[in-house]
CSV table of C-alpha atoms and ligand atoms in Angstrom, one decimal:
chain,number,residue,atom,x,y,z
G,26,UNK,CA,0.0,0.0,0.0
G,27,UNK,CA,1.4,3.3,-0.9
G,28,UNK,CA,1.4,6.1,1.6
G,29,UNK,CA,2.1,10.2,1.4
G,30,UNK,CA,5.9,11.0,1.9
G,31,UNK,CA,6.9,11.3,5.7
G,32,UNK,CA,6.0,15.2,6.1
G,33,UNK,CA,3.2,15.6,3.6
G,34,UNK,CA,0.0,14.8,4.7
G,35,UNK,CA,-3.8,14.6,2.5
G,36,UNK,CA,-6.4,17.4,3.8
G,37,UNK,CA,-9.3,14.9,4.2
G,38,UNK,CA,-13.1,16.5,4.4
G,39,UNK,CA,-14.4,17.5,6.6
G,40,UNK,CA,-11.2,19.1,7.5
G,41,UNK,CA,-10.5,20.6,4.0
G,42,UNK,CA,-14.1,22.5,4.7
G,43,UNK,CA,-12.5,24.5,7.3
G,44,UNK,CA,-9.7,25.0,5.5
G,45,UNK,CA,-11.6,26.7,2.3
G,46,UNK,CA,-13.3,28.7,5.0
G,47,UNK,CA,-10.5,30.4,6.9
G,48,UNK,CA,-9.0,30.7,3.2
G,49,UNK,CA,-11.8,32.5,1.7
G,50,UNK,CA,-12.0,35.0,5.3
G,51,UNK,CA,-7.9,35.9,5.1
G,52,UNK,CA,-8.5,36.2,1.2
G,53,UNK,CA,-11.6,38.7,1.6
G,54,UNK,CA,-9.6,40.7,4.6
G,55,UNK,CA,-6.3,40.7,1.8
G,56,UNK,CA,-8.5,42.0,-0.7
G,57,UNK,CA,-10.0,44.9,1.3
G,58,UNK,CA,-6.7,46.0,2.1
G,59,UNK,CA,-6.0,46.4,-1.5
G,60,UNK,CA,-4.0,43.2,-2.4
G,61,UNK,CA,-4.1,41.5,-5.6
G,62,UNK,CA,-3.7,37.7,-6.3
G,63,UNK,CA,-0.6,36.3,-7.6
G,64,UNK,CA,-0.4,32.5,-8.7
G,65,UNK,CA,3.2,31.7,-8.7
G,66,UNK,CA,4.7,28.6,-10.0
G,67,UNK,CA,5.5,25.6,-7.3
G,68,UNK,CA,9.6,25.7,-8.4
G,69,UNK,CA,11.8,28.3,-9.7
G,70,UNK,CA,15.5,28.1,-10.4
G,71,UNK,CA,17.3,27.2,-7.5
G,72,UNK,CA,19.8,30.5,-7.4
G,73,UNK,CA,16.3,32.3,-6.8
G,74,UNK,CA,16.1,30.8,-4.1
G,75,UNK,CA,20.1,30.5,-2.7
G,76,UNK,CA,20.7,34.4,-3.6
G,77,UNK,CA,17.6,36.1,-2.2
G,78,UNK,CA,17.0,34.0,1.0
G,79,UNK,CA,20.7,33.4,1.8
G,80,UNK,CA,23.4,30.5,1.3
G,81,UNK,CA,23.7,30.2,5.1
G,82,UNK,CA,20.2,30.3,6.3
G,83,UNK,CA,19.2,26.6,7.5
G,84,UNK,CA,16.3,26.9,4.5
G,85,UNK,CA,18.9,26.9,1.8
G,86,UNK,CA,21.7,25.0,3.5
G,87,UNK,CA,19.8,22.0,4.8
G,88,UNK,CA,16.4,22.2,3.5
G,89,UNK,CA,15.9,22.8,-0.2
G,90,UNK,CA,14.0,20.1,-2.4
G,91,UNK,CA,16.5,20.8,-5.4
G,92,UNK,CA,16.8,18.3,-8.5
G,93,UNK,CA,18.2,18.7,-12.2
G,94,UNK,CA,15.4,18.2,-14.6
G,95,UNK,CA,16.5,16.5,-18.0
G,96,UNK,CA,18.1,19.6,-19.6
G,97,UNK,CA,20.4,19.7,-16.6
G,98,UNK,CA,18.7,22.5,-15.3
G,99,UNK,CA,18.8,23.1,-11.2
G,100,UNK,CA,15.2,23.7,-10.2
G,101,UNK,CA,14.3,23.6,-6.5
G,102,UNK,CA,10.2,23.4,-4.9
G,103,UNK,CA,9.5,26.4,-3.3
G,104,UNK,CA,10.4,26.6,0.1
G,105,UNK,CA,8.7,30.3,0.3
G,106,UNK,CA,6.9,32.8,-1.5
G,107,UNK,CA,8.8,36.1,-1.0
G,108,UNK,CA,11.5,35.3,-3.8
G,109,UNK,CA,9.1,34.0,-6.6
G,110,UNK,CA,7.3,37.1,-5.8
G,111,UNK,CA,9.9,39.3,-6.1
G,112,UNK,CA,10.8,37.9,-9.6
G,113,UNK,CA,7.5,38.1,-10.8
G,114,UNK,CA,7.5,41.7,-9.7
G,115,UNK,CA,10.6,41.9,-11.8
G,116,UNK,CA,9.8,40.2,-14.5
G,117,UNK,CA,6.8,41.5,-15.7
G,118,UNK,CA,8.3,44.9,-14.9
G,119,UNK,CA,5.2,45.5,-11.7
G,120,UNK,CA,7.1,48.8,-10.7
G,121,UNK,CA,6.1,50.5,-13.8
G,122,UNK,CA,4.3,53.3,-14.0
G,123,UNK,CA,4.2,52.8,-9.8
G,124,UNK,CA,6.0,50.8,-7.8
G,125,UNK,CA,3.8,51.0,-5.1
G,126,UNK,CA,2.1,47.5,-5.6
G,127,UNK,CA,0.5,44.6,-2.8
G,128,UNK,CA,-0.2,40.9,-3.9
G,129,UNK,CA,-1.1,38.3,-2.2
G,130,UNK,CA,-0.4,34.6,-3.0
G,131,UNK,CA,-1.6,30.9,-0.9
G,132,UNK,CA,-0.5,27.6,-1.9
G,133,UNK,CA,2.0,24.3,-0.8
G,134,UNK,CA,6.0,25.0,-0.1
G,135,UNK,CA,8.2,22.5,0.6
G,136,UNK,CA,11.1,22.7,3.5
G,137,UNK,CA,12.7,19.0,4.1
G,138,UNK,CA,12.5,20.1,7.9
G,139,UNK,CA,12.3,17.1,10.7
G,140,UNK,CA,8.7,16.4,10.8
G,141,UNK,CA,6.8,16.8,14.3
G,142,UNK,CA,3.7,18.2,15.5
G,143,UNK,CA,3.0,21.8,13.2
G,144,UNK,CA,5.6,21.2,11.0
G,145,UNK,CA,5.7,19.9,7.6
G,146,UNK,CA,8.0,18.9,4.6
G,147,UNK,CA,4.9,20.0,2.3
G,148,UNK,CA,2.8,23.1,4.0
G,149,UNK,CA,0.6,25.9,3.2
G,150,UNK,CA,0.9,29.5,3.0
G,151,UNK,CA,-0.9,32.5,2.1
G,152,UNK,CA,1.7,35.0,2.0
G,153,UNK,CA,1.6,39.3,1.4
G,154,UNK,CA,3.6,41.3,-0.4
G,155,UNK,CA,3.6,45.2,-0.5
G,156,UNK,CA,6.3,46.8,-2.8
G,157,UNK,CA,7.1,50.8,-2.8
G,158,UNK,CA,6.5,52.5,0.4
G,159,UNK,CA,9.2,52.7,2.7
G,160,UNK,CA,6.6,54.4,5.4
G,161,UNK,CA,6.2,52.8,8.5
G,162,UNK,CA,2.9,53.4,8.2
G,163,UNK,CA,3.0,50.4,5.7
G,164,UNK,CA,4.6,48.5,8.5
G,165,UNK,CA,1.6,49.2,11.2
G,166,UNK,CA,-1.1,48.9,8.7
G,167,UNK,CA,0.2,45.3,7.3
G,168,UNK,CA,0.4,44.6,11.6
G,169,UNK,CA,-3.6,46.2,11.8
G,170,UNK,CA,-4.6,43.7,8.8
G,171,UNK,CA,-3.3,40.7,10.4
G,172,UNK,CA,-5.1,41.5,13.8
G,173,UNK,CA,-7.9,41.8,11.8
G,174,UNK,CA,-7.6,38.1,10.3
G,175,UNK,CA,-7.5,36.9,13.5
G,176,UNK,CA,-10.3,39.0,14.7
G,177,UNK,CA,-12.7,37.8,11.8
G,178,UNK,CA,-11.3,34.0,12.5
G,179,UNK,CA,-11.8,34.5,16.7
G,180,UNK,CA,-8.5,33.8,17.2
G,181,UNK,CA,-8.1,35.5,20.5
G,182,UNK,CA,-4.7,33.4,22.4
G,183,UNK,CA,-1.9,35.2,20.4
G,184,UNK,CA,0.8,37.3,20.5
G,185,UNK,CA,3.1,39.8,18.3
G,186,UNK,CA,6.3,39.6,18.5
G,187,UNK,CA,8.4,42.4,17.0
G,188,UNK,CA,12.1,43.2,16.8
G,189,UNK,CA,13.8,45.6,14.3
G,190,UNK,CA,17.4,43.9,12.4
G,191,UNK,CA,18.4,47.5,11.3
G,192,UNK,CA,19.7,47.7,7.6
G,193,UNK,CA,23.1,47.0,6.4
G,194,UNK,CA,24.7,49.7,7.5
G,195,UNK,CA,23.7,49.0,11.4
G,196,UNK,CA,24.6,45.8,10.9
G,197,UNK,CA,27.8,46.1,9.5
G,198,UNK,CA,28.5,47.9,13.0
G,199,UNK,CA,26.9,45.6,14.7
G,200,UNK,CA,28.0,42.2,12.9
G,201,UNK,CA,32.1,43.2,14.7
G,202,UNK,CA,30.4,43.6,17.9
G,203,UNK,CA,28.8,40.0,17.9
G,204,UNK,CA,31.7,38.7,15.7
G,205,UNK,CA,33.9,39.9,19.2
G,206,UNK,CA,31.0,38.1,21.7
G,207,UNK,CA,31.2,35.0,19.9
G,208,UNK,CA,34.9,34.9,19.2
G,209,UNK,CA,35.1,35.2,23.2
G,210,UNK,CA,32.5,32.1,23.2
G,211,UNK,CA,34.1,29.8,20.1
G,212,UNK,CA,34.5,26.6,22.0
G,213,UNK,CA,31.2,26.5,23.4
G,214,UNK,CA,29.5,26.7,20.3
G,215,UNK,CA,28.4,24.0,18.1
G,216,UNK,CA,29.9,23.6,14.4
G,217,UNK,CA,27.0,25.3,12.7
G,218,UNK,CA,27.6,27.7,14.9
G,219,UNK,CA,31.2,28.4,14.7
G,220,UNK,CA,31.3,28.5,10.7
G,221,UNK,CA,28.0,31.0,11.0
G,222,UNK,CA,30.0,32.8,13.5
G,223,UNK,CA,32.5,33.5,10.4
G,224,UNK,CA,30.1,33.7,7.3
G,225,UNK,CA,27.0,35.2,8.8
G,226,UNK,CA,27.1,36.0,12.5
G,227,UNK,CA,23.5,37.1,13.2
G,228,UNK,CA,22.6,33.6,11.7
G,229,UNK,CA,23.7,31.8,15.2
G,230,UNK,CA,20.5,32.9,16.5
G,231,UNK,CA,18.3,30.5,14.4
G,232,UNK,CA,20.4,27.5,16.0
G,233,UNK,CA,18.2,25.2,17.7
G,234,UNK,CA,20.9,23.9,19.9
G,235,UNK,CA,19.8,24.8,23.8
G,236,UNK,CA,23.7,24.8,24.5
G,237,UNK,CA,24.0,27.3,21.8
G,238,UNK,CA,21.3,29.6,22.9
G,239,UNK,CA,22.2,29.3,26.3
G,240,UNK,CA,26.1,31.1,25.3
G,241,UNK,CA,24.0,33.4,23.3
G,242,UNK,CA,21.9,35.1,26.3
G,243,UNK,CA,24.5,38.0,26.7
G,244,UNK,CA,25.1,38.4,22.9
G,245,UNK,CA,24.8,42.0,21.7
G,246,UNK,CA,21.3,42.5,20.5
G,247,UNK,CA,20.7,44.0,16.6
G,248,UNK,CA,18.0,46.8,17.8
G,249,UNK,CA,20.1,47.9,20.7
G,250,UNK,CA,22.5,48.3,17.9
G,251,UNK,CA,20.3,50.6,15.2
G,252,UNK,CA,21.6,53.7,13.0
G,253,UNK,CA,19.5,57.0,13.9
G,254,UNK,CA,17.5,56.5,10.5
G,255,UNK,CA,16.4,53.0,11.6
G,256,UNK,CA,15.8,53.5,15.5
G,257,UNK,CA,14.0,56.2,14.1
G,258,UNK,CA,11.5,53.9,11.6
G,259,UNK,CA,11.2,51.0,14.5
G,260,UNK,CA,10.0,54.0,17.3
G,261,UNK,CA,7.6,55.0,14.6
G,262,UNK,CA,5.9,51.9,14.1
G,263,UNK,CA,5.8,51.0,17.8
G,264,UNK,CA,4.0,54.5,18.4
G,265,UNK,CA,1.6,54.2,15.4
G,266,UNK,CA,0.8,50.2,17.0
G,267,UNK,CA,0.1,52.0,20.0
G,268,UNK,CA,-2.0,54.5,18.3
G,269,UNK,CA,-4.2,51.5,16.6
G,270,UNK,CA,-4.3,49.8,20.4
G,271,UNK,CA,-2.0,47.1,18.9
G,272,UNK,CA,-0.4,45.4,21.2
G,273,UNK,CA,3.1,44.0,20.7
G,274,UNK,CA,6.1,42.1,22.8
G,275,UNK,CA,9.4,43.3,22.3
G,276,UNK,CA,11.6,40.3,21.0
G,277,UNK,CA,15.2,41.3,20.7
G,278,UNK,CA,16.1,37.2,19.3
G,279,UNK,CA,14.0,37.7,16.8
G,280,UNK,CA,16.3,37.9,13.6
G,281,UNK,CA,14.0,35.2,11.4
G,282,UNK,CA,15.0,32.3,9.3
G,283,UNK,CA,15.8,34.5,6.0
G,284,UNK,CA,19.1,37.3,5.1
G,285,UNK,CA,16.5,39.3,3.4
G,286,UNK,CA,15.0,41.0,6.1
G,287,UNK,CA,16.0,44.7,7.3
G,288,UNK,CA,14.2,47.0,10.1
G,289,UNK,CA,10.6,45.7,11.5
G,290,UNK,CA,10.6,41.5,11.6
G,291,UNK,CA,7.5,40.4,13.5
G,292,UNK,CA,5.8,37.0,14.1
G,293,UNK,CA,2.5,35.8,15.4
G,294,UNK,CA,2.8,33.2,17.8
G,295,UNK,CA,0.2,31.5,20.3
G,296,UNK,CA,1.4,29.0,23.6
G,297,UNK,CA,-1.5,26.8,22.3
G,298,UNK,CA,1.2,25.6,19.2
G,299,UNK,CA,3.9,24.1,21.5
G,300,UNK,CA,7.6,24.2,20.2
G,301,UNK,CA,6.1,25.5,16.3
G,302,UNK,CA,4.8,28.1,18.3
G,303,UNK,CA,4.5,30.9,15.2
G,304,UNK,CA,1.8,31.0,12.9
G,305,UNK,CA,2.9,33.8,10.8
G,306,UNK,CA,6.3,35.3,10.4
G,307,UNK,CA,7.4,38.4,8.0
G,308,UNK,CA,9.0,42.0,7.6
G,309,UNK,CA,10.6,44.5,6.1
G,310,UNK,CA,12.8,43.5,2.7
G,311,UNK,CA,13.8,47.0,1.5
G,312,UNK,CA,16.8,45.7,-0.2
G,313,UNK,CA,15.6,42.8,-1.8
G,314,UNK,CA,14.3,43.5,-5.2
G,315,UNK,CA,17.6,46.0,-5.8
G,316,UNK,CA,19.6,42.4,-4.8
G,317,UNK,CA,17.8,40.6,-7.6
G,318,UNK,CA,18.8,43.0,-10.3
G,319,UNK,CA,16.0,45.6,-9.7
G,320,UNK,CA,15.4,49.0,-9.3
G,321,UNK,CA,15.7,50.3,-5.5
G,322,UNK,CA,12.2,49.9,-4.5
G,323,UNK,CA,11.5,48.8,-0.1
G,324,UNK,CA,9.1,45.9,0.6
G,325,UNK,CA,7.4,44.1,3.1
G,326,UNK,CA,5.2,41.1,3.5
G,327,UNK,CA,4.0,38.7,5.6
G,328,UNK,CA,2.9,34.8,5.5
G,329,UNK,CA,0.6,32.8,7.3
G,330,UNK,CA,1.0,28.8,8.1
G,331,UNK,CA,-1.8,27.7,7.3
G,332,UNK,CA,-1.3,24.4,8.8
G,333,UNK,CA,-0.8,25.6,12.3
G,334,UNK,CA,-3.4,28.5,11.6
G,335,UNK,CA,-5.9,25.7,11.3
G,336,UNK,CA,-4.8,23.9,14.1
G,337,UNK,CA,-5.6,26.4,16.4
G,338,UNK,CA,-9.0,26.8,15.1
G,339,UNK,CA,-9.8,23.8,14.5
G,340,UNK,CA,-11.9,22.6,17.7
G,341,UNK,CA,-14.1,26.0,17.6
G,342,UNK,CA,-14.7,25.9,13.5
G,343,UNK,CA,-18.2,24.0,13.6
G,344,UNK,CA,-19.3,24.0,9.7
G,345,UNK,CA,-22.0,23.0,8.5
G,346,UNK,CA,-21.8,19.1,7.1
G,347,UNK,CA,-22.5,19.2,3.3
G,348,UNK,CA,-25.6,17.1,4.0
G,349,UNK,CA,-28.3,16.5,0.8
G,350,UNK,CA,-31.0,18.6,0.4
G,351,UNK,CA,-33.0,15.7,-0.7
G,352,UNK,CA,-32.6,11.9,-1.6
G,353,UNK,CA,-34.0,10.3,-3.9
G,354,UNK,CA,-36.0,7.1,-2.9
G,355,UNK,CA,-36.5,4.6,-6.5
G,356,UNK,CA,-38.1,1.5,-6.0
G,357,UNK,CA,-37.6,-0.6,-8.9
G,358,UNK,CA,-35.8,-0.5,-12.2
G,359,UNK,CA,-38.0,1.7,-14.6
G,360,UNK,CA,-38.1,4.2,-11.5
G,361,UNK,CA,-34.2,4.3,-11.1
G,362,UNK,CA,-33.9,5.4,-14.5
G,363,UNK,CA,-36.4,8.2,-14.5
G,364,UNK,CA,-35.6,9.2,-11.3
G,365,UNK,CA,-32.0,9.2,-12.3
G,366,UNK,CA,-32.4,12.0,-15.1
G,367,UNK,CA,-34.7,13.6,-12.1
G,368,UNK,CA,-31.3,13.9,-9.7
G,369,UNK,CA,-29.3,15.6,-12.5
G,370,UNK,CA,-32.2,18.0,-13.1
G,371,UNK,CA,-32.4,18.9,-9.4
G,372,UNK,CA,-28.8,18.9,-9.1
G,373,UNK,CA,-28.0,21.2,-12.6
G,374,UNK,CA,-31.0,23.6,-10.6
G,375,UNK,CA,-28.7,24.0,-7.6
G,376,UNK,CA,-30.6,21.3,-5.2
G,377,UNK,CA,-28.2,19.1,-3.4
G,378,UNK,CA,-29.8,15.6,-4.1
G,379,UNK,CA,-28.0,12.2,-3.9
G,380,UNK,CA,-29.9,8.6,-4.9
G,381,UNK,CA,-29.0,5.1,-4.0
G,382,UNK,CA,-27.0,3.7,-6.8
G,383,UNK,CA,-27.8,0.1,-6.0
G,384,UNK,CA,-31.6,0.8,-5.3
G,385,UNK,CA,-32.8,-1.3,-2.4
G,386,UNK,CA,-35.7,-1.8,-0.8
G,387,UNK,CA,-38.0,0.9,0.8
G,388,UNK,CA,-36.7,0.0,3.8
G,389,UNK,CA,-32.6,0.3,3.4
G,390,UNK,CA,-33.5,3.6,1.4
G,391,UNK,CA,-35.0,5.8,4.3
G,392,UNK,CA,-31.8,4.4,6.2
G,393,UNK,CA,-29.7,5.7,4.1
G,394,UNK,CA,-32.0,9.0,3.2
G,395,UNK,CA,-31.3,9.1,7.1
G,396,UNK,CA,-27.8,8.4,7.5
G,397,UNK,CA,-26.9,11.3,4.7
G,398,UNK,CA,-29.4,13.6,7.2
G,399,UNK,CA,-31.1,14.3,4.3
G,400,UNK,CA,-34.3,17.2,5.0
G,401,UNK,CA,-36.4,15.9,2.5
G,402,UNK,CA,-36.8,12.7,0.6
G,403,UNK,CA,-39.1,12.1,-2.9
G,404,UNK,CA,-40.2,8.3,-3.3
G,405,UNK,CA,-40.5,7.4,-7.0
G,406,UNK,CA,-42.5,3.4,-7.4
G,407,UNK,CA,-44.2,1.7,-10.4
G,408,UNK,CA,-47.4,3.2,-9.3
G,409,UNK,CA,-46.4,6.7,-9.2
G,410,UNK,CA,-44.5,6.2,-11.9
G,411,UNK,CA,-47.5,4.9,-14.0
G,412,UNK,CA,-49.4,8.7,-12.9
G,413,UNK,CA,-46.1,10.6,-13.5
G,414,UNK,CA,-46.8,11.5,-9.9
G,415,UNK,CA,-43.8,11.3,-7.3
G,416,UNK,CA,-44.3,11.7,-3.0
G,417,UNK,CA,-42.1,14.5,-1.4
G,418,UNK,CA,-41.9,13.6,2.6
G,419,UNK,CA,-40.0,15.7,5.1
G,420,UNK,CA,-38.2,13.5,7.0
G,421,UNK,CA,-37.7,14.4,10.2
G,422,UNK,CA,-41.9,15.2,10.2
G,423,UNK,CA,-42.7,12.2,7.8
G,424,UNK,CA,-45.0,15.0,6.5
G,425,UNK,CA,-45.7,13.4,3.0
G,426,UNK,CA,-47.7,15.3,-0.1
G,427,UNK,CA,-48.0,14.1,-3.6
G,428,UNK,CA,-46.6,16.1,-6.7
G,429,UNK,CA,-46.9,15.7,-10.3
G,430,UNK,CA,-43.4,15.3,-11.3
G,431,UNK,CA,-43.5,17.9,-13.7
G,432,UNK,CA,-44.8,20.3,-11.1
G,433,UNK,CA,-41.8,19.5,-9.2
G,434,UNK,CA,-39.5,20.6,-12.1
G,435,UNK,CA,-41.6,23.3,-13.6
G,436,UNK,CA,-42.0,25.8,-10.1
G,437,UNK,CA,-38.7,27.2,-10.2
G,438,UNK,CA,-36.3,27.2,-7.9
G,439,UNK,CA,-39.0,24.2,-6.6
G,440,UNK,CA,-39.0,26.9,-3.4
G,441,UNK,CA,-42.8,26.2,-3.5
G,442,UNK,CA,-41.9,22.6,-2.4
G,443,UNK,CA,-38.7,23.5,0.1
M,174,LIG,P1,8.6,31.9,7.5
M,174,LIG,O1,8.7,32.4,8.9
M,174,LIG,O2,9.7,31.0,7.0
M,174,LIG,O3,8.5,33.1,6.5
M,174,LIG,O4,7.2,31.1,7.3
M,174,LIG,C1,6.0,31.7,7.6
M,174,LIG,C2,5.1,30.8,8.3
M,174,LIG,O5,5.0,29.5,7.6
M,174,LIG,C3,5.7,30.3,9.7
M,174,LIG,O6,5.4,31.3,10.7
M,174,LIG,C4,4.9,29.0,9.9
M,174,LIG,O7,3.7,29.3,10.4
M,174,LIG,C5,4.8,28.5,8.5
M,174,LIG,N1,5.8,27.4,8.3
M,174,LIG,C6,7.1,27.5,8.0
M,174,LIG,N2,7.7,26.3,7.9
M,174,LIG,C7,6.8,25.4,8.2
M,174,LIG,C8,6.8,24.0,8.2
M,174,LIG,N3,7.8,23.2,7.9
M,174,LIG,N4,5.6,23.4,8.5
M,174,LIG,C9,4.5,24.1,8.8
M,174,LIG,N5,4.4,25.4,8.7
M,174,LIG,C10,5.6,26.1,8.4
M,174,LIG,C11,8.4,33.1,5.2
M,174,LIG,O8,8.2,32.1,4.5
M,174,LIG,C12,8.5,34.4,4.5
M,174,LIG,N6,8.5,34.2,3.1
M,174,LIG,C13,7.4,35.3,5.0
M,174,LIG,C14,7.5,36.7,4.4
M,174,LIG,C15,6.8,37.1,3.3
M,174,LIG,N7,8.4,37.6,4.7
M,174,LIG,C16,8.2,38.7,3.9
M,174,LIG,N8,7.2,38.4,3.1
């Protein structure tokens, strides 16, 4: 028997219900705030991928589903949406005549990441992306629409974390500073560490390792280390949170998984995920699309797991079961066959109808009429058949009345009947 891939999992109704609903309330929210939808292909060229997110990030490093395809070309699956977006943005030359531009994009990446409880090797996201406005006004107002998705889901056990990670003229400051800290702390550190310690200093903070983390409690922080022009941005969007009563925990470790990010990096997380605890991660990228050949336009974005998103609404989502509207009760063979082309008519007029394919008895047919919950059921015999006539019962009344069939089809949308 074949199973899914360790990591990937099948959305099985009716789970996949809930998922098409939270979908469709983020998409609606994304769409009020003026984003457009983006479909964006599943893999891209793997330098995409290497040069915007960063050779020594653990995404690119140790998690990358990469192959050659059969002209040799390197292609990886997506692991994110940021860089594909940021190509298409190139591309099809989206800066011009504005550059001021927000899309919005959902769909399956693919991280080969240990699997355990809220994380995947195939997951969801449905990620944001606003291009031209440097304002942190931009920043706030991305931070307003996300409180709002979780207002409209009734999400209510989360928190925001933010942290600023400068630009790279802090950092270039800053990188000497915790180059010296963890020069001091070498031996301690694990081999990840030391070579990040080298190649990409602020890096060491995405080490899992507890030993690690533990030598890096009294490491010099990026947004105690912040150029006037970038304190400056980060006080802003604190005070305009505060302005829009958002509120907001200050999380100086926070330097995400990605090198593109510069100033505001925030993430959504809730206590109710466990050690996956964020359900949304994003940030500032103003260098990003200059990186990848462009024209000096700032950026941000955001993207939400959907996967653990889900999981945390889950137990309070009650949806309604996608129960029949009628079944269709055919006692013999002459009725199975009208009553067949009767089911496609009721089903091409909108009404939710299902019939039993094997056609029972009487008896085994309100069971399953039952079973399915249907709220109505039409009984088709020889007799009725013979007068063109067919019975409509209610079932949970066993109210019954007696229609001429072509009644039933002619009173449109049959709302005299139910
Ligand atoms: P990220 O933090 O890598 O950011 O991913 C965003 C969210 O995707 C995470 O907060 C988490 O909920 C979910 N996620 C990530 N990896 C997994 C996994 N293996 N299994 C389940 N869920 C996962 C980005 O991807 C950036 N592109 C976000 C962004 C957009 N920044 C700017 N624009």
């Amino acid at each position: 028997m074949f199973k899914a891939p360790k990591g990937v999992r099948d959305i099985l109704p009716p789970q996949s219900k809930t998922w098409r609903s939270v979908e469709n309330t983020i998409q609606q929210v994304l769409e009020d705030f003026g984003f457009d939808e983006i479909r964006l292909p599943v893999f891209e060229s793997s330098e995409l991928f290497t040069r915007s997110i960063g050779t020594e990030t653990d995404i690119v490093a140790k998690e990358m589903y990469s192959f050659t395809d059969r002209g040799d070309r390197n292609y990886s699956l997506r692991p994110e949406g940021t860089a594909s977006a940021v190509r298409a943005y190139l591309e099809h030359q989206l800066y011009t005549p504005s550059p001021y531009r927000k899309l919005y994009y959902s769909g399956p990446m693919f991280r080969s990441e240990r699997p355990q409880a809220g994380r995947y090797r195939q997951f969801f996201q449905i990620g944001a992306e606003a291009f031209g406005v440097d304002s942190p006004y931009l920043d706030a107002e991305i931070l307003v629409m996300l409180k709002l998705i979780c207002q409209r889901l009734n999400l209510t056990e989360w928190e925001l974390q933010l942290n600023s990670v400068g630009c790279p003229v802090c950092r270039s400051n800053y990188r000497q500073k915790l180059q010296d800290y963890l020069q001091a702390q070498v031996s301690f550190l694990c081999e990840d560490c030391q070579r990040r310690s080298q190649t990409n200093p602020m890096r060491v903070f995405d080490c899992k390792s507890a030993h690690c983390q533990e030598r890096l409690a009294a490491a010099p922080r990026v947004a105690d280390n912040l150029g006037d022009e970038c304190r400056e941005h980060f006080e802003q969007v604190k005070n305009l949170l505060a302005a829009q009563g958002i509120e907001y925990k200050l999380n100086p470790n926070l330097v995400r998984g990605l090198d593109y990010y510069t100033r505001t990096a925030f993430e959504l997380v809730s206590t109710k995920l466990g050690a996956q605890n964020a359900f949304a991660g994003g940030g500032r990228y103003d260098g990003l699309v200059e990186e990848m050949g462009g024209p000096s336009i700032p950026a941000i974005g955001f993207a939400i797991g959907m996967d653990r998103l889900v999981s945390l609404l889950e137990e309070r989502l009650t949806l309604p079961e996608n129960r029949p509207l009628v079944y269709l009760i055919l006692l013999g063979e002459q009725a199975q066959c009208e009553g067949y082309n009767l089911l496609l008519k009721l089903r091409t007029a909108g009404i939710k109808c299902e019939m039993d394919y094997q056609s029972g008895g009487m008896k085994s047919q309100m069971k399953k009429a039952d079973k399915m919950q249907a709220e109505y059921c039409l009984i088709l015999g020889e007799t009725e058949l013979k007068e063109q006539n067919i019975i409509l019962r209610q079932m949970q009344s066993g109210q019954q009345q007696t229609l001429k069939i072509d009644d039933l089809l002619r009173v449109s949308p049959f709302g005299k009947y139910w």
